[in-house]
Tab-separated table of C-alpha atoms in Angstrom:
chain	number	residue	atom	x	y	z
A	62	MET	CA	-14.445	-0.467	12.077
A	63	ALA	CA	-12.051	-0.529	15.029
A	64	ARG	CA	-10.624	2.096	17.366
A	65	ASP	CA	-7.062	2.868	18.290
A	66	LYS	CA	-7.114	2.647	22.083
A	67	ARG	CA	-4.362	5.244	22.408
A	68	SER	CA	-5.869	7.992	20.259
A	69	GLY	CA	-9.512	6.987	19.977
A	70	ALA	CA	-9.218	7.303	16.201
A	71	THR	CA	-11.339	5.140	13.946
A	72	LEU	CA	-9.438	2.618	11.846
A	73	HIS	CA	-10.780	1.046	8.678
A	74	THR	CA	-10.967	-2.749	8.787
A	75	SER	CA	-11.144	-5.425	6.119
A	76	SER	CA	-12.816	-8.111	8.201
A	77	SER	CA	-13.684	-8.752	11.828
A	78	SER	CA	-10.021	-8.002	12.555
A	79	ALA	CA	-8.163	-4.844	11.575
A	80	PHE	CA	-6.955	-4.424	8.019
A	81	PRO	CA	-3.273	-5.419	8.216
A	82	CYS	CA	-1.060	-2.383	8.679
A	83	ILE	CA	1.982	-4.645	8.761
A	84	CYS	CA	2.286	-8.136	7.325
A	85	GLN	CA	5.310	-10.287	8.143
A	86	LEU	CA	8.003	-7.660	7.675
A	87	ASP	CA	11.299	-9.000	8.980
A	88	ASP	CA	12.691	-5.658	10.124
A	89	THR	CA	11.441	-4.844	13.635
A	90	LEU	CA	12.043	-1.125	13.293
A	91	LEU	CA	10.105	-0.926	10.056
A	92	ARG	CA	7.266	-2.991	11.477
A	93	ASN	CA	6.871	-0.900	14.611
A	94	SER	CA	7.433	2.425	12.888
A	95	LEU	CA	4.951	1.749	10.111
A	96	LEU	CA	2.387	0.692	12.696
A	97	GLN	CA	2.796	4.031	14.448
A	98	TYR	CA	2.692	5.779	11.077
A	99	THR	CA	-0.580	4.076	10.180
A	100	TYR	CA	-2.186	5.081	13.465
A	101	LYS	CA	-1.228	8.705	12.903
A	102	THR	CA	-1.779	9.220	9.190
A	103	CYS	CA	-3.696	6.430	7.475
A	104	ILE	CA	-7.035	7.232	9.048
A	105	MET	CA	-9.586	9.846	8.133
A	106	GLY	CA	-8.709	12.844	10.284
A	107	ASP	CA	-9.664	16.495	10.488
A	108	ASP	CA	-6.589	17.519	8.494
A	109	ALA	CA	-7.130	15.007	5.689
A	110	PRO	CA	-8.363	16.342	2.335
A	111	GLN	CA	-12.123	15.942	2.047
A	112	ASP	CA	-13.897	14.863	-1.126
A	113	THR	CA	-16.423	17.435	-2.308
A	114	PRO	CA	-18.601	17.709	-5.419
A	115	GLN	CA	-16.372	20.588	-6.567
A	116	GLN	CA	-12.957	19.048	-5.919
A	117	ASP	CA	-11.532	15.547	-6.045
A	118	TRP	CA	-9.154	14.692	-3.206
A	119	TRP	CA	-6.052	14.564	-5.408
A	120	GLU	CA	-6.566	18.117	-6.626
A	121	ALA	CA	-5.302	19.323	-3.246
A	122	PHE	CA	-1.832	18.023	-4.159
A	123	PRO	CA	0.678	18.661	-6.970
A	124	GLU	CA	0.356	16.644	-10.148
A	125	PRO	CA	3.025	13.905	-10.164
A	126	LYS	CA	5.828	14.276	-12.700
A	127	ALA	CA	7.788	11.021	-12.580
A	128	GLU	CA	6.996	7.965	-14.640
A	129	CYS	CA	7.134	4.549	-12.975
A	130	THR	CA	7.732	1.033	-14.196
A	131	ARG	CA	4.667	-1.192	-14.408
A	132	THR	CA	5.435	-4.581	-12.900
A	133	ASP	CA	3.669	-7.761	-13.969
A	134	PRO	CA	1.809	-9.772	-11.301
A	135	ALA	CA	3.894	-12.842	-12.181
A	136	ILE	CA	7.039	-11.027	-11.078
A	137	VAL	CA	5.462	-9.941	-7.805
A	138	SER	CA	4.080	-13.405	-7.068
A	139	LYS	CA	7.572	-14.819	-7.554
A	140	LEU	CA	9.001	-12.281	-5.115
A	141	ILE	CA	6.418	-13.282	-2.497
A	142	GLU	CA	6.920	-17.017	-3.020
A	143	VAL	CA	10.713	-16.839	-2.897
A	144	ASN	CA	10.655	-14.756	0.255
A	145	ALA	CA	8.131	-17.086	1.914
A	146	ALA	CA	10.308	-20.091	1.095
A	147	LEU	CA	13.223	-18.484	2.920
A	148	GLY	CA	11.255	-18.393	6.179
A	149	LYS	CA	9.542	-15.791	8.315
A	150	ASN	CA	12.816	-14.197	9.420
A	151	ALA	CA	14.094	-13.714	5.892
A	152	LYS	CA	14.984	-10.164	4.925
A	153	ARG	CA	13.180	-8.848	1.869
A	154	ASP	CA	13.869	-5.839	-0.284
A	155	PHE	CA	10.382	-5.134	-1.653
A	156	LEU	CA	7.288	-3.580	-0.129
A	157	LEU	CA	3.740	-3.899	-1.482
A	158	VAL	CA	1.514	-0.904	-0.787
A	159	ASP	CA	-2.270	-1.124	-1.156
A	160	VAL	CA	-3.577	2.448	-1.412
A	161	ARG	CA	-7.295	1.622	-1.350
A	162	ARG	CA	-9.366	3.014	1.492
A	163	THR	CA	-13.032	1.938	1.424
A	164	ASP	CA	-13.040	-0.561	-1.441
A	165	TRP	CA	-10.802	-3.257	0.022
A	166	GLU	CA	-13.574	-5.853	0.374
A	167	GLY	CA	-12.408	-9.238	-0.844
A	168	GLY	CA	-8.864	-9.207	0.457
A	169	THR	CA	-5.422	-7.777	-0.207
A	170	ILE	CA	-2.245	-9.194	-1.734
A	171	SER	CA	-0.109	-11.151	0.714
A	172	THR	CA	2.438	-9.065	2.700
A	173	SER	CA	0.846	-5.749	1.654
A	174	ILE	CA	0.536	-2.765	3.951
A	175	ASN	CA	-2.406	-0.370	3.611
A	176	LEU	CA	-1.521	3.305	3.137
A	177	PRO	CA	-4.657	5.016	1.765
A	178	ALA	CA	-4.028	7.326	-1.175
A	179	HIS	CA	-5.797	10.331	0.310
A	180	THR	CA	-3.232	10.644	3.122
A	181	PHE	CA	-0.144	9.462	1.261
A	182	TYR	CA	1.368	12.577	-0.324
A	183	GLN	CA	2.066	14.511	2.873
A	184	THR	CA	3.848	11.559	4.498
A	185	ARG	CA	6.210	10.506	1.710
A	186	SER	CA	9.248	11.584	3.710
A	187	GLN	CA	8.330	9.309	6.628
A	188	VAL	CA	7.720	6.384	4.295
A	189	TYR	CA	11.081	7.013	2.646
A	190	GLN	CA	12.958	7.107	5.942
A	191	LEU	CA	11.390	3.842	7.073
A	192	VAL	CA	11.968	1.877	3.874
A	193	LYS	CA	15.519	3.233	3.627
A	194	GLN	CA	16.318	1.981	7.119
A	195	ALA	CA	14.808	-1.414	6.342
A	196	GLY	CA	16.775	-1.919	3.132
A	197	ILE	CA	13.717	-1.851	0.862
A	198	LYS	CA	14.653	-1.379	-2.816
A	199	ARG	CA	11.283	-1.676	-4.533
A	200	ILE	CA	8.019	-0.043	-3.398
A	201	ILE	CA	5.206	-1.552	-5.457
A	202	PHE	CA	1.897	0.315	-5.372
A	203	TYR	CA	-1.572	-0.827	-6.391
A	204	CYS	CA	-5.249	0.001	-6.048
A	205	GLY	CA	-8.350	-1.563	-7.603
A	206	SER	CA	-7.161	-1.662	-11.208
A	207	SER	CA	-3.930	0.372	-10.932
A	208	ASN	CA	-5.310	3.018	-13.248
A	209	GLY	CA	-5.769	5.857	-10.755
A	210	ARG	CA	-4.730	5.933	-7.114
A	211	GLY	CA	-1.964	3.333	-7.348
A	212	PRO	CA	-0.090	5.010	-10.222
A	213	ARG	CA	-0.612	8.453	-8.692
A	214	CYS	CA	0.914	7.413	-5.356
A	215	ALA	CA	3.773	5.560	-7.058
A	216	ARG	CA	4.605	8.638	-9.117
A	217	TRP	CA	4.394	10.889	-6.059
A	218	MET	CA	6.791	8.562	-4.270
A	219	GLN	CA	9.179	8.520	-7.215
A	220	ASP	CA	9.033	12.319	-7.364
A	221	TYR	CA	10.187	12.394	-3.751
A	222	LEU	CA	12.936	9.837	-4.377
A	223	ASP	CA	14.166	11.947	-7.283
A	224	GLU	CA	14.040	15.116	-5.184
A	225	VAL	CA	16.301	13.639	-2.490
A	226	GLY	CA	18.640	12.040	-5.016
A	227	GLU	CA	17.753	8.472	-4.026
A	228	THR	CA	18.829	5.999	-6.715
A	229	ASP	CA	18.730	2.708	-4.788
A	230	ILE	CA	14.950	2.722	-4.235
A	231	LYS	CA	12.344	2.712	-6.993
A	232	ALA	CA	8.575	3.133	-6.941
A	233	GLU	CA	6.667	0.751	-9.199
A	234	ILE	CA	3.061	0.069	-10.210
A	235	LEU	CA	1.478	-3.380	-10.076
A	236	THR	CA	-0.137	-3.959	-13.457
A	237	GLY	CA	-3.874	-4.665	-13.172
A	238	GLY	CA	-4.119	-3.870	-9.468
A	239	ILE	CA	-5.950	-6.144	-7.046
A	240	LYS	CA	-8.598	-6.977	-9.650
A	241	GLY	CA	-5.995	-8.244	-12.087
A	242	TRP	CA	-4.303	-10.176	-9.295
A	243	GLN	CA	-7.517	-11.890	-8.222
A	244	LYS	CA	-8.339	-12.766	-11.815
A	245	ALA	CA	-4.889	-14.266	-12.363
A	246	TYR	CA	-4.517	-16.099	-9.043
A	247	ASP	CA	-8.094	-16.653	-7.850
A	248	GLY	CA	-7.416	-15.902	-4.201
A	249	GLN	CA	-3.915	-17.331	-3.994
A	250	LEU	CA	-1.256	-15.258	-2.246
A	251	MET	CA	-3.944	-13.049	-0.699
A	252	ASP	CA	-4.737	-12.135	2.892
A	253	PHE	CA	-8.358	-11.957	4.089
A	254	TYR	CA	-9.571	-13.394	0.789
A	255	ASP	CA	-13.368	-13.439	0.517
A	256	GLU	CA	-14.643	-15.265	-2.553
A	257	LYS	CA	-18.205	-14.018	-2.050
A	258	ALA	CA	-17.054	-10.404	-2.177
A	259	TRP	CA	-15.520	-11.016	-5.589
A	260	GLU	CA	-18.673	-12.695	-6.848
A	261	LYS	CA	-20.593	-9.513	-5.987
A	262	LYS	CA	-18.141	-7.409	-8.001
A	263	GLU	CA	-18.512	-9.473	-11.161
């Protein structure tokens, strides 16, 4: 755990250093704005929906309507590799979003930002404004297995894109989530990879 020095809020961490809010985004505005966004919304606050035995967190929000494309890990790995080959200042048009909150042990896919699912719905407009300004065309969501939180957030995002008439940006779902990625790539193209954490999960 770490604390935001400005607000005193507790931030979730994935190792001895903070879980990466921003990873190698070329657009300065997007990088700085998403950092501020994460401080304000991607922490557990008093106004965040609370899990209770009677109600799951997602029941506080509308059921998503849109359907989203499921994208194979091989396609995403190619996007990451091509962008990396172009250099750190290369502009990219995709954004990987890890929506896990407390189950991120073991690492996250390279270049991902962490926007926990439980705070995502109410901030879709801010996310949209930031990715629009940065020229992002594909927002690819995932969670543990991409069977729950990842698809839900992707569909919520696509609902918002449809509502505002946005046709140049699409929300997608990473097939298999982080578990499928680790199984396919065994720690490659991952940040904060911890092999021992994956051994415990098997």
